[in-house]
């Protein structure tokens, strides 16, 4: 064993071990930068640390992502801490399944996320923005809150979940609480957990009512197909699991409000792009949206466990070890992105497709692996919102706190981004 500065390099595997007895507090203090800071310090794409009392391997970059998405090497079973399942995505949900069972469940989602669905949702969202701004006739709009409510309404209609108009804003708040419980301890975590229990209970009752014929819903709806989906053994999923998987569509659609808020912030911080977006093509809109997903922080890292012992990059990965893939750091890796810490939509002009070096919603192939199936929807919803904000509306940005702390996961501009004197221009 050799000690180099504050890092130990083990003679067994030649990779840096962070010297701290436990890094849990440092992880909370450094947030999105925790892995990146050490990757830079140790000049290594991979290091070992102790987090929450267990040995963890942290890794970053395109090659690390390729390994992480090899299903022969990693399993998701037991990877996500129970407290995250109880708040963010639900106990036993698709995120925790492997192999055949995972692929079978994924087939339930994929047919609703095709290009036609993405375009349709983009169009609906734009119409909803028009209505919201016209109807509001309000002096000020909080982009994050308005987008959350608008997207919640769109998502429930699209999935076919019957919800009273007066309940939409509370439901949107509940989904946001689940998302913002991710890296939290204390009250923020408990708020997310309570919100999840409440919404799961409500949806579970709805599923029961559909199954026993007390409520009739459209047979072509996503809710109907989830309610009557059968697992690999030919059994219906239990009511709770249907509720959880329906929430796995509704919640992330509402969560696009975070990206929308960062996107409006990007327009404010980089006004030099606005004119090009006005006169430009759809590709220009898309490049801006993609740069927002690359540059601004949302998901910090992903977790999986080693399936069988293997060696990679001079490191022994022992079966059962928890491995974290650095999402934020890979999206800010200077080897991949020119001037990675600057916002530059040019990064996405004529970009060659690569499944492992741009991973804001995971990497690899969404149909066979765990990559997010909702990326196309996310991009279309953001594109149509961007188009609306640069071409159809004028607004002012009053003084407010637009800072977004990198040690809160997920983070957000503190004010939620307030615009004032808002009016349609066409
Ligand atoms: C706010 C934008 C979004 C972000 C940042 C995001 C991020 C992610 C990430 C990081 C993963 C995990 C990838 C992995 O484990 O390897 C994921 C999975 C997933 N996302 Fe998204 N997502 C977003 C939007 C959406 C949308 C709009 C939908 C559906 C309409 C969706 C549905 C899902 C589902 C079902 C999974 C589980 C996939 C699986 O385990 O196979 N997401 N998302």
Short mmCIF file of C-alpha atoms and ligand atoms in Angstrom, two decimals:
data_model
loop_
_atom_site.label_atom_id
_atom_site.label_comp_id
_atom_site.label_asym_id
_atom_site.label_seq_id
_atom_site.Cartn_x
_atom_site.Cartn_y
_atom_site.Cartn_z
CA UNK A 1 0.00 0.00 0.00
CA UNK A 2 1.40 3.43 -0.98
CA UNK A 3 0.20 6.77 0.39
CA UNK A 4 0.31 9.60 -2.15
CA UNK A 5 -0.90 12.86 -0.58
CA UNK A 6 -4.38 12.25 0.77
CA UNK A 7 -4.93 9.14 -1.30
CA UNK A 8 -3.97 5.51 -0.74
CA UNK A 9 -3.09 3.42 -3.78
CA UNK A 10 -3.51 -0.24 -2.94
CA UNK A 11 -0.86 -2.66 -4.13
CA UNK A 12 -3.67 -5.09 -5.09
CA UNK A 13 -5.39 -3.07 -7.72
CA UNK A 14 -3.43 0.10 -8.35
CA UNK A 15 -6.38 2.46 -8.14
CA UNK A 16 -6.78 5.32 -5.67
CA UNK A 17 -8.72 4.76 -2.45
CA UNK A 18 -10.06 7.87 -0.81
CA UNK A 19 -8.52 7.95 2.64
CA UNK A 20 -11.58 9.13 4.55
CA UNK A 21 -13.15 6.53 6.84
CA UNK A 22 -16.53 7.44 5.40
CA UNK A 23 -17.36 9.90 2.61
CA UNK A 24 -21.10 10.22 3.23
CA UNK A 25 -20.84 13.72 4.72
CA UNK A 26 -18.38 14.84 2.01
CA UNK A 27 -20.79 13.55 -0.63
CA UNK A 28 -23.53 15.74 0.82
CA UNK A 29 -21.15 18.71 1.08
CA UNK A 30 -19.77 18.43 -2.44
CA UNK A 31 -22.93 17.15 -4.16
CA UNK A 32 -22.65 16.98 -7.95
CA UNK A 33 -18.89 17.59 -7.76
CA UNK A 34 -18.06 14.79 -5.31
CA UNK A 35 -16.89 12.26 -7.94
CA UNK A 36 -15.48 14.84 -10.36
CA UNK A 37 -13.38 16.51 -7.66
CA UNK A 38 -11.69 13.20 -6.84
CA UNK A 39 -11.31 12.12 -10.47
CA UNK A 40 -9.44 15.41 -11.05
CA UNK A 41 -7.44 15.14 -7.83
CA UNK A 42 -6.33 11.53 -8.35
CA UNK A 43 -5.96 11.89 -12.14
CA UNK A 44 -7.85 8.62 -12.44
CA UNK A 45 -11.25 7.75 -13.93
CA UNK A 46 -11.90 5.40 -11.09
CA UNK A 47 -11.42 5.40 -7.31
CA UNK A 48 -12.68 3.61 -4.25
CA UNK A 49 -14.38 5.24 -1.29
CA UNK A 50 -16.60 4.35 1.65
CA UNK A 51 -20.10 5.75 1.49
CA UNK A 52 -22.86 4.96 4.00
CA UNK A 53 -20.61 2.36 5.60
CA UNK A 54 -19.93 0.34 2.45
CA UNK A 55 -17.09 0.09 -0.06
CA UNK A 56 -18.03 1.86 -3.26
CA UNK A 57 -16.28 2.19 -6.61
CA UNK A 58 -16.85 5.55 -8.30
CA UNK A 59 -16.09 5.98 -11.98
CA UNK A 60 -16.51 8.57 -14.70
CA UNK A 61 -16.24 9.06 -18.46
CA UNK A 62 -17.24 7.35 -21.68
CA UNK A 63 -15.33 4.09 -21.09
CA UNK A 64 -16.71 3.80 -17.58
CA UNK A 65 -20.24 4.24 -18.97
CA UNK A 66 -19.62 1.43 -21.50
CA UNK A 67 -18.66 -0.94 -18.68
CA UNK A 68 -21.50 0.23 -16.43
CA UNK A 69 -24.07 -0.58 -19.11
CA UNK A 70 -22.77 -4.10 -19.72
CA UNK A 71 -25.60 -6.25 -18.30
CA UNK A 72 -23.24 -9.21 -17.85
CA UNK A 73 -21.22 -7.18 -15.36
CA UNK A 74 -23.83 -5.24 -13.41
CA UNK A 75 -27.17 -5.78 -11.74
CA UNK A 76 -29.64 -3.19 -10.48
CA UNK A 77 -30.99 -5.51 -7.78
CA UNK A 78 -30.12 -4.00 -4.40
CA UNK A 79 -28.32 -1.04 -5.99
CA UNK A 80 -30.72 1.80 -5.25
CA UNK A 81 -30.89 2.49 -1.50
CA UNK A 82 -34.30 1.55 -0.07
CA UNK A 83 -34.91 5.18 0.99
CA UNK A 84 -34.62 6.26 -2.66
CA UNK A 85 -37.06 3.58 -3.79
CA UNK A 86 -39.46 4.75 -1.08
CA UNK A 87 -39.32 8.34 -2.25
CA UNK A 88 -38.15 8.63 -5.86
CA UNK A 89 -39.17 5.64 -7.96
CA UNK A 90 -41.11 3.13 -5.88
CA UNK A 91 -40.23 -0.21 -4.28
CA UNK A 92 -39.78 -3.01 -6.83
CA UNK A 93 -40.19 -0.71 -9.86
CA UNK A 94 -38.63 -1.22 -13.30
CA UNK A 95 -35.44 0.55 -12.16
CA UNK A 96 -34.66 -2.39 -9.83
CA UNK A 97 -35.30 -5.27 -12.28
CA UNK A 98 -32.74 -7.24 -14.31
CA UNK A 99 -32.47 -9.31 -17.48
CA UNK A 100 -35.62 -10.89 -18.90
CA UNK A 101 -37.91 -9.50 -16.22
CA UNK A 102 -36.57 -6.00 -16.90
CA UNK A 103 -36.87 -6.29 -20.68
CA UNK A 104 -40.43 -7.57 -20.37
CA UNK A 105 -41.42 -4.63 -18.13
CA UNK A 106 -39.63 -2.18 -20.42
CA UNK A 107 -41.78 -3.35 -23.33
CA UNK A 108 -44.72 -1.95 -21.43
CA UNK A 109 -43.28 1.59 -21.65
CA UNK A 110 -41.56 1.74 -25.02
CA UNK A 111 -44.58 1.67 -27.38
CA UNK A 112 -45.79 4.99 -25.91
CA UNK A 113 -42.54 6.83 -26.43
CA UNK A 114 -42.18 6.63 -30.19
CA UNK A 115 -41.44 9.67 -32.36
CA UNK A 116 -45.16 10.28 -33.07
CA UNK A 117 -45.89 10.37 -29.30
CA UNK A 118 -42.97 12.72 -28.71
CA UNK A 119 -44.19 15.14 -31.40
CA UNK A 120 -47.78 14.94 -30.18
CA UNK A 121 -46.76 15.75 -26.62
CA UNK A 122 -44.53 18.60 -27.80
CA UNK A 123 -47.47 20.11 -29.67
CA UNK A 124 -49.86 19.73 -26.73
CA UNK A 125 -47.35 21.34 -24.37
CA UNK A 126 -46.97 24.36 -26.64
CA UNK A 127 -50.74 24.80 -26.80
CA UNK A 128 -50.90 24.55 -23.01
CA UNK A 129 -48.27 27.29 -22.65
CA UNK A 130 -50.33 29.53 -24.94
CA UNK A 131 -53.44 28.90 -22.82
CA UNK A 132 -51.56 29.38 -19.57
CA UNK A 133 -50.11 32.74 -20.59
CA UNK A 134 -53.37 34.00 -22.12
CA UNK A 135 -55.53 32.86 -19.24
CA UNK A 136 -53.16 33.90 -16.53
CA UNK A 137 -53.10 37.55 -17.42
CA UNK A 138 -50.81 37.69 -14.49
CA UNK A 139 -48.01 40.11 -13.81
CA UNK A 140 -45.60 37.39 -12.71
CA UNK A 141 -45.10 33.75 -13.53
CA UNK A 142 -42.87 31.30 -11.71
CA UNK A 143 -41.57 29.12 -14.55
CA UNK A 144 -40.80 26.07 -12.41
CA UNK A 145 -44.23 26.02 -10.72
CA UNK A 146 -46.19 26.84 -13.88
CA UNK A 147 -44.33 24.20 -15.92
CA UNK A 148 -44.87 21.56 -13.22
CA UNK A 149 -48.65 22.10 -13.13
CA UNK A 150 -48.94 22.33 -16.91
CA UNK A 151 -46.92 19.14 -17.43
CA UNK A 152 -48.87 17.29 -14.73
CA UNK A 153 -52.13 18.09 -16.50
CA UNK A 154 -50.68 17.03 -19.87
CA UNK A 155 -49.23 13.81 -18.41
CA UNK A 156 -52.48 12.73 -16.69
CA UNK A 157 -54.49 13.34 -19.87
CA UNK A 158 -51.95 11.51 -21.99
CA UNK A 159 -51.78 8.48 -19.69
CA UNK A 160 -55.55 8.50 -19.19
CA UNK A 161 -55.50 8.96 -15.42
CA UNK A 162 -58.76 10.61 -14.35
CA UNK A 163 -57.94 13.55 -12.10
CA UNK A 164 -60.10 16.52 -11.15
CA UNK A 165 -58.81 19.84 -12.54
CA UNK A 166 -58.71 21.31 -9.03
CA UNK A 167 -56.35 18.53 -7.83
CA UNK A 168 -53.70 18.89 -10.55
CA UNK A 169 -51.52 21.47 -8.81
CA UNK A 170 -51.33 19.46 -5.57
CA UNK A 171 -50.49 16.34 -7.58
CA UNK A 172 -47.74 18.25 -9.40
CA UNK A 173 -46.35 19.37 -6.03
CA UNK A 174 -46.33 15.77 -4.83
CA UNK A 175 -44.36 14.58 -7.88
CA UNK A 176 -41.87 17.41 -7.42
CA UNK A 177 -41.49 16.46 -3.74
CA UNK A 178 -40.60 12.88 -4.80
CA UNK A 179 -37.97 14.10 -7.28
CA UNK A 180 -36.46 16.61 -4.85
CA UNK A 181 -36.20 13.99 -2.08
CA UNK A 182 -33.41 12.26 -4.04
CA UNK A 183 -30.26 13.49 -2.31
CA UNK A 184 -32.02 14.81 0.77
CA UNK A 185 -31.96 13.83 4.38
CA UNK A 186 -34.43 15.05 6.99
CA UNK A 187 -37.62 16.98 6.14
CA UNK A 188 -37.10 17.08 2.35
CA UNK A 189 -36.71 13.30 2.25
CA UNK A 190 -39.79 12.75 4.42
CA UNK A 191 -41.85 15.15 2.34
CA UNK A 192 -41.04 13.08 -0.77
CA UNK A 193 -41.82 9.85 1.01
CA UNK A 194 -45.18 11.08 2.27
CA UNK A 195 -46.03 12.37 -1.21
CA UNK A 196 -45.17 8.98 -2.72
CA UNK A 197 -47.34 7.09 -0.22
CA UNK A 198 -50.26 9.41 -0.82
CA UNK A 199 -50.10 9.23 -4.62
CA UNK A 200 -49.44 5.46 -4.67
CA UNK A 201 -52.50 4.91 -2.41
CA UNK A 202 -54.71 7.08 -4.62
CA UNK A 203 -53.57 5.45 -7.87
CA UNK A 204 -53.79 1.96 -6.39
CA UNK A 205 -57.45 2.60 -5.57
CA UNK A 206 -58.03 3.85 -9.13
CA UNK A 207 -56.41 0.71 -10.57
CA UNK A 208 -58.63 -1.47 -8.34
CA UNK A 209 -61.70 0.45 -9.45
CA UNK A 210 -60.77 -0.02 -13.13
CA UNK A 211 -60.15 -3.73 -12.59
CA UNK A 212 -63.46 -4.35 -10.87
CA UNK A 213 -65.38 -2.22 -13.34
CA UNK A 214 -66.33 0.59 -10.93
CA UNK A 215 -64.57 3.10 -13.20
CA UNK A 216 -64.44 2.90 -16.96
CA UNK A 217 -61.40 4.28 -18.75
CA UNK A 218 -60.43 4.43 -22.41
CA UNK A 219 -59.26 0.98 -23.52
CA UNK A 220 -56.59 2.56 -25.73
CA UNK A 221 -55.08 4.48 -22.85
CA UNK A 222 -51.69 3.87 -21.26
CA UNK A 223 -53.41 3.46 -17.89
CA UNK A 224 -55.57 0.67 -19.28
CA UNK A 225 -52.65 -1.21 -20.81
CA UNK A 226 -50.61 -0.93 -17.59
CA UNK A 227 -53.60 -2.07 -15.52
CA UNK A 228 -54.01 -5.24 -17.58
CA UNK A 229 -50.33 -5.92 -18.30
CA UNK A 230 -49.20 -9.47 -17.45
CA UNK A 231 -45.77 -10.42 -16.12
CA UNK A 232 -43.59 -13.20 -17.57
CA UNK A 233 -45.66 -15.84 -15.72
CA UNK A 234 -48.88 -14.51 -17.22
CA UNK A 235 -50.08 -12.87 -13.98
CA UNK A 236 -51.45 -9.34 -13.69
CA UNK A 237 -49.13 -7.01 -11.77
CA UNK A 238 -50.47 -6.27 -8.31
CA UNK A 239 -52.47 -3.04 -7.94
CA UNK A 240 -49.64 -1.26 -6.14
CA UNK A 241 -47.08 -2.11 -8.83
CA UNK A 242 -49.37 -0.79 -11.56
CA UNK A 243 -49.67 2.45 -9.59
CA UNK A 244 -45.88 2.63 -9.20
CA UNK A 245 -45.21 2.11 -12.91
CA UNK A 246 -47.89 4.63 -13.94
CA UNK A 247 -46.11 7.07 -11.65
CA UNK A 248 -42.90 6.20 -13.50
CA UNK A 249 -44.43 8.03 -16.46
CA UNK A 250 -46.28 10.85 -14.72
CA UNK A 251 -43.48 11.85 -12.30
CA UNK A 252 -40.67 12.23 -14.86
CA UNK A 253 -42.90 14.18 -17.23
CA UNK A 254 -43.57 16.64 -14.38
CA UNK A 255 -39.81 16.63 -13.67
CA UNK A 256 -39.12 18.10 -17.12
CA UNK A 257 -40.08 21.37 -15.35
CA UNK A 258 -36.56 21.36 -13.88
CA UNK A 259 -34.95 21.30 -17.33
CA UNK A 260 -37.43 23.92 -18.57
CA UNK A 261 -36.43 26.21 -15.70
CA UNK A 262 -32.73 25.76 -16.52
CA UNK A 263 -33.53 26.34 -20.20
CA UNK A 264 -35.18 29.70 -19.49
CA UNK A 265 -32.20 30.50 -17.27
CA UNK A 266 -29.89 29.63 -20.19
CA UNK A 267 -31.77 32.09 -22.43
CA UNK A 268 -31.30 34.73 -19.75
CA UNK A 269 -27.62 33.95 -19.15
CA UNK A 270 -26.79 33.64 -22.86
CA UNK A 271 -28.96 36.18 -24.71
CA UNK A 272 -26.53 36.02 -27.65
CA UNK A 273 -28.28 32.79 -28.72
CA UNK A 274 -31.82 34.18 -28.79
CA UNK A 275 -31.68 35.75 -32.25
CA UNK A 276 -30.24 32.59 -33.81
CA UNK A 277 -33.00 30.55 -32.19
CA UNK A 278 -35.62 32.93 -33.66
CA UNK A 279 -34.37 32.74 -37.22
CA UNK A 280 -32.78 29.30 -37.00
CA UNK A 281 -33.94 25.79 -37.79
CA UNK A 282 -35.32 22.99 -35.65
CA UNK A 283 -31.72 21.70 -35.37
CA UNK A 284 -30.73 24.95 -33.65
CA UNK A 285 -33.55 24.53 -31.13
CA UNK A 286 -32.50 20.93 -30.56
CA UNK A 287 -28.81 21.84 -30.09
CA UNK A 288 -29.78 24.41 -27.44
CA UNK A 289 -32.00 21.91 -25.63
CA UNK A 290 -29.31 19.23 -25.69
CA UNK A 291 -26.75 21.67 -24.32
CA UNK A 292 -29.15 22.49 -21.47
CA UNK A 293 -29.39 18.75 -20.68
CA UNK A 294 -25.59 18.47 -20.79
CA UNK A 295 -24.59 21.61 -18.97
CA UNK A 296 -27.09 22.08 -16.15
CA UNK A 297 -27.17 19.63 -13.24
CA UNK A 298 -30.02 17.16 -12.73
CA UNK A 299 -29.24 13.47 -12.10
CA UNK A 300 -25.80 13.39 -10.39
CA UNK A 301 -24.86 9.70 -10.68
CA UNK A 302 -26.30 6.22 -11.21
CA UNK A 303 -25.89 3.11 -9.08
CA UNK A 304 -25.47 -0.60 -9.90
CA UNK A 305 -23.93 -3.65 -8.19
CA UNK A 306 -21.24 -5.95 -9.57
CA UNK A 307 -22.85 -9.18 -10.84
CA UNK A 308 -19.72 -11.40 -10.98
CA UNK A 309 -16.06 -10.61 -10.18
CA UNK A 310 -14.21 -8.95 -13.05
CA UNK A 311 -11.18 -6.75 -13.78
CA UNK A 312 -11.33 -3.43 -15.57
CA UNK A 313 -8.90 -0.55 -15.74
CA UNK A 314 -6.48 -2.18 -13.25
CA UNK A 315 -9.30 -2.54 -10.76
CA UNK A 316 -10.88 -5.67 -9.32
CA UNK A 317 -14.64 -5.37 -9.18
CA UNK A 318 -15.84 -7.83 -6.57
CA UNK A 319 -19.31 -9.34 -6.79
CA UNK A 320 -21.85 -7.30 -4.84
CA UNK A 321 -19.80 -4.06 -4.74
CA UNK A 322 -21.79 -0.88 -5.24
CA UNK A 323 -20.59 1.16 -8.23
CA UNK A 324 -21.50 4.78 -8.97
CA UNK A 325 -21.31 6.16 -12.50
CA UNK A 326 -20.69 9.91 -12.58
CA UNK A 327 -23.42 11.41 -14.79
CA UNK A 328 -22.63 15.05 -14.06
CA UNK A 329 -18.87 14.55 -14.47
CA UNK A 330 -19.20 12.62 -17.75
CA UNK A 331 -21.36 15.43 -19.14
CA UNK A 332 -18.59 17.86 -18.10
CA UNK A 333 -15.62 15.77 -19.21
CA UNK A 334 -13.08 17.92 -21.06
CA UNK A 335 -11.96 14.94 -23.15
CA UNK A 336 -15.47 14.72 -24.62
CA UNK A 337 -16.62 18.36 -24.64
CA UNK A 338 -14.62 21.31 -25.80
CA UNK A 339 -14.54 23.76 -22.93
CA UNK A 340 -16.90 21.53 -20.94
CA UNK A 341 -17.65 24.09 -18.23
CA UNK A 342 -19.06 26.63 -20.65
CA UNK A 343 -22.53 26.60 -22.12
CA UNK A 344 -22.15 26.13 -25.87
CA UNK A 345 -24.92 24.66 -28.06
CA UNK A 346 -22.28 24.18 -30.78
CA UNK A 347 -21.39 20.99 -28.92
CA UNK A 348 -24.47 19.52 -30.57
CA UNK A 349 -24.06 20.84 -34.09
CA UNK A 350 -23.25 17.87 -36.30
CA UNK A 351 -22.59 15.65 -33.30
CA UNK A 352 -21.90 11.99 -34.05
CA UNK A 353 -24.31 9.76 -32.15
CA UNK A 354 -22.63 8.15 -29.14
CA UNK A 355 -24.56 6.17 -26.51
CA UNK A 356 -21.99 6.56 -23.76
CA UNK A 357 -20.55 10.07 -23.72
CA UNK A 358 -23.71 12.14 -23.24
CA UNK A 359 -25.68 10.55 -20.42
CA UNK A 360 -28.07 13.00 -18.68
CA UNK A 361 -30.78 10.32 -18.79
CA UNK A 362 -28.48 7.29 -18.69
CA UNK A 363 -26.48 5.56 -21.41
CA UNK A 364 -26.58 2.51 -23.67
CA UNK A 365 -29.69 1.31 -25.44
CA UNK A 366 -33.09 2.16 -23.91
CA UNK A 367 -34.79 -0.94 -25.31
CA UNK A 368 -32.39 -3.50 -23.87
CA UNK A 369 -30.90 -1.64 -20.87
CA UNK A 370 -31.97 0.82 -18.20
CA UNK A 371 -31.47 3.99 -20.23
CA UNK A 372 -34.41 6.36 -19.86
CA UNK A 373 -37.11 5.63 -22.46
CA UNK A 374 -38.44 9.18 -22.09
CA UNK A 375 -35.52 11.10 -23.63
CA UNK A 376 -37.31 11.78 -26.91
CA UNK A 377 -40.34 13.08 -25.02
CA UNK A 378 -38.13 15.25 -22.82
CA UNK A 379 -36.37 16.78 -25.82
CA UNK A 380 -39.61 17.45 -27.76
CA UNK A 381 -41.33 19.01 -24.74
CA UNK A 382 -38.30 21.23 -24.16
CA UNK A 383 -38.02 22.15 -27.84
CA UNK A 384 -41.63 23.23 -28.16
CA UNK A 385 -41.37 25.21 -24.91
CA UNK A 386 -38.19 26.90 -26.16
CA UNK A 387 -39.82 27.72 -29.48
CA UNK A 388 -42.74 29.25 -27.61
CA UNK A 389 -40.58 31.35 -25.31
CA UNK A 390 -38.32 32.74 -28.03
CA UNK A 391 -40.99 33.28 -30.69
CA UNK A 392 -44.36 33.84 -29.08
CA UNK A 393 -43.94 35.59 -25.81
CA UNK A 394 -42.21 38.62 -24.33
CA UNK A 395 -41.32 38.99 -20.70
CA UNK A 396 -39.01 40.70 -18.28
CA UNK A 397 -36.78 39.11 -15.69
CA UNK A 398 -37.05 40.95 -12.35
CA UNK A 399 -34.23 40.84 -9.79
CA UNK A 400 -34.22 37.47 -8.03
CA UNK A 401 -31.85 34.80 -6.73
CA UNK A 402 -31.00 32.61 -9.71
CA UNK A 403 -28.15 30.72 -8.06
CA UNK A 404 -28.38 26.94 -7.98
CA UNK A 405 -26.26 25.26 -5.32
CA UNK A 406 -24.29 22.26 -6.58
CA UNK A 407 -24.44 20.64 -3.16
CA UNK A 408 -28.19 20.13 -3.35
CA UNK A 409 -29.23 17.13 -5.43
CA UNK A 410 -31.34 17.80 -7.44
CA UNK A 411 -30.78 21.51 -7.55
CA UNK A 412 -32.73 24.40 -9.10
CA UNK A 413 -32.39 28.18 -9.49
CA UNK A 414 -33.44 29.34 -6.03
CA UNK A 415 -36.27 31.60 -7.22
CA UNK A 416 -37.69 28.96 -9.59
CA UNK A 417 -37.19 31.66 -12.29
CA UNK A 418 -39.77 34.42 -12.16
CA UNK A 419 -40.78 36.35 -15.26
CA UNK A 420 -42.90 39.50 -15.21
CA UNK A 421 -44.94 41.63 -17.65
CA UNK A 422 -45.58 38.50 -19.65
CA UNK A 423 -47.55 38.81 -22.88
CA UNK A 424 -48.07 36.86 -26.08
CA UNK A 425 -46.52 38.48 -29.15
CA UNK A 426 -48.45 36.40 -31.67
C1 LIG B 1 -36.75 15.27 -16.63
C2 LIG B 1 -36.23 14.58 -17.55
C3 LIG B 1 -35.74 13.20 -17.25
C4 LIG B 1 -34.57 12.84 -16.65
C5 LIG B 1 -33.47 13.74 -16.13
C6 LIG B 1 -34.55 11.40 -16.60
C7 LIG B 1 -33.50 10.66 -16.13
C8 LIG B 1 -33.50 9.28 -16.09
C9 LIG B 1 -32.40 8.49 -15.63
C10 LIG B 1 -31.04 9.03 -15.20
C11 LIG B 1 -32.79 7.20 -15.68
C12 LIG B 1 -31.98 5.99 -15.21
C13 LIG B 1 -31.11 5.40 -16.29
C14 LIG B 1 -30.38 4.20 -15.75
O1 LIG B 1 -30.71 3.69 -14.68
O2 LIG B 1 -29.45 3.73 -16.41
C15 LIG B 1 -34.16 7.17 -16.12
C16 LIG B 1 -34.91 6.02 -16.24
C17 LIG B 1 -36.25 6.03 -16.55
N1 LIG B 1 -36.98 7.10 -17.01
FE1 LIG B 1 -36.32 8.97 -17.24
N2 LIG B 1 -35.71 10.92 -17.16
C18 LIG B 1 -36.47 11.99 -17.56
C19 LIG B 1 -37.67 11.95 -18.23
C20 LIG B 1 -38.42 10.81 -18.39
C21 LIG B 1 -39.70 10.77 -19.04
C22 LIG B 1 -40.35 11.97 -19.73
C23 LIG B 1 -40.17 9.49 -18.92
C24 LIG B 1 -41.45 8.89 -19.41
C25 LIG B 1 -42.37 9.53 -20.06
C26 LIG B 1 -39.17 8.73 -18.19
C27 LIG B 1 -39.29 7.42 -17.82
C28 LIG B 1 -38.26 6.67 -17.27
C29 LIG B 1 -38.37 5.26 -16.93
C30 LIG B 1 -39.62 4.40 -17.07
C31 LIG B 1 -37.11 4.86 -16.48
C32 LIG B 1 -36.69 3.47 -16.02
C33 LIG B 1 -35.97 2.78 -17.16
C34 LIG B 1 -35.43 1.42 -16.82
O3 LIG B 1 -35.10 1.17 -15.65
O4 LIG B 1 -35.30 0.61 -17.75
N3 LIG B 1 -38.14 9.57 -17.90
N4 LIG B 1 -34.57 8.45 -16.40
#
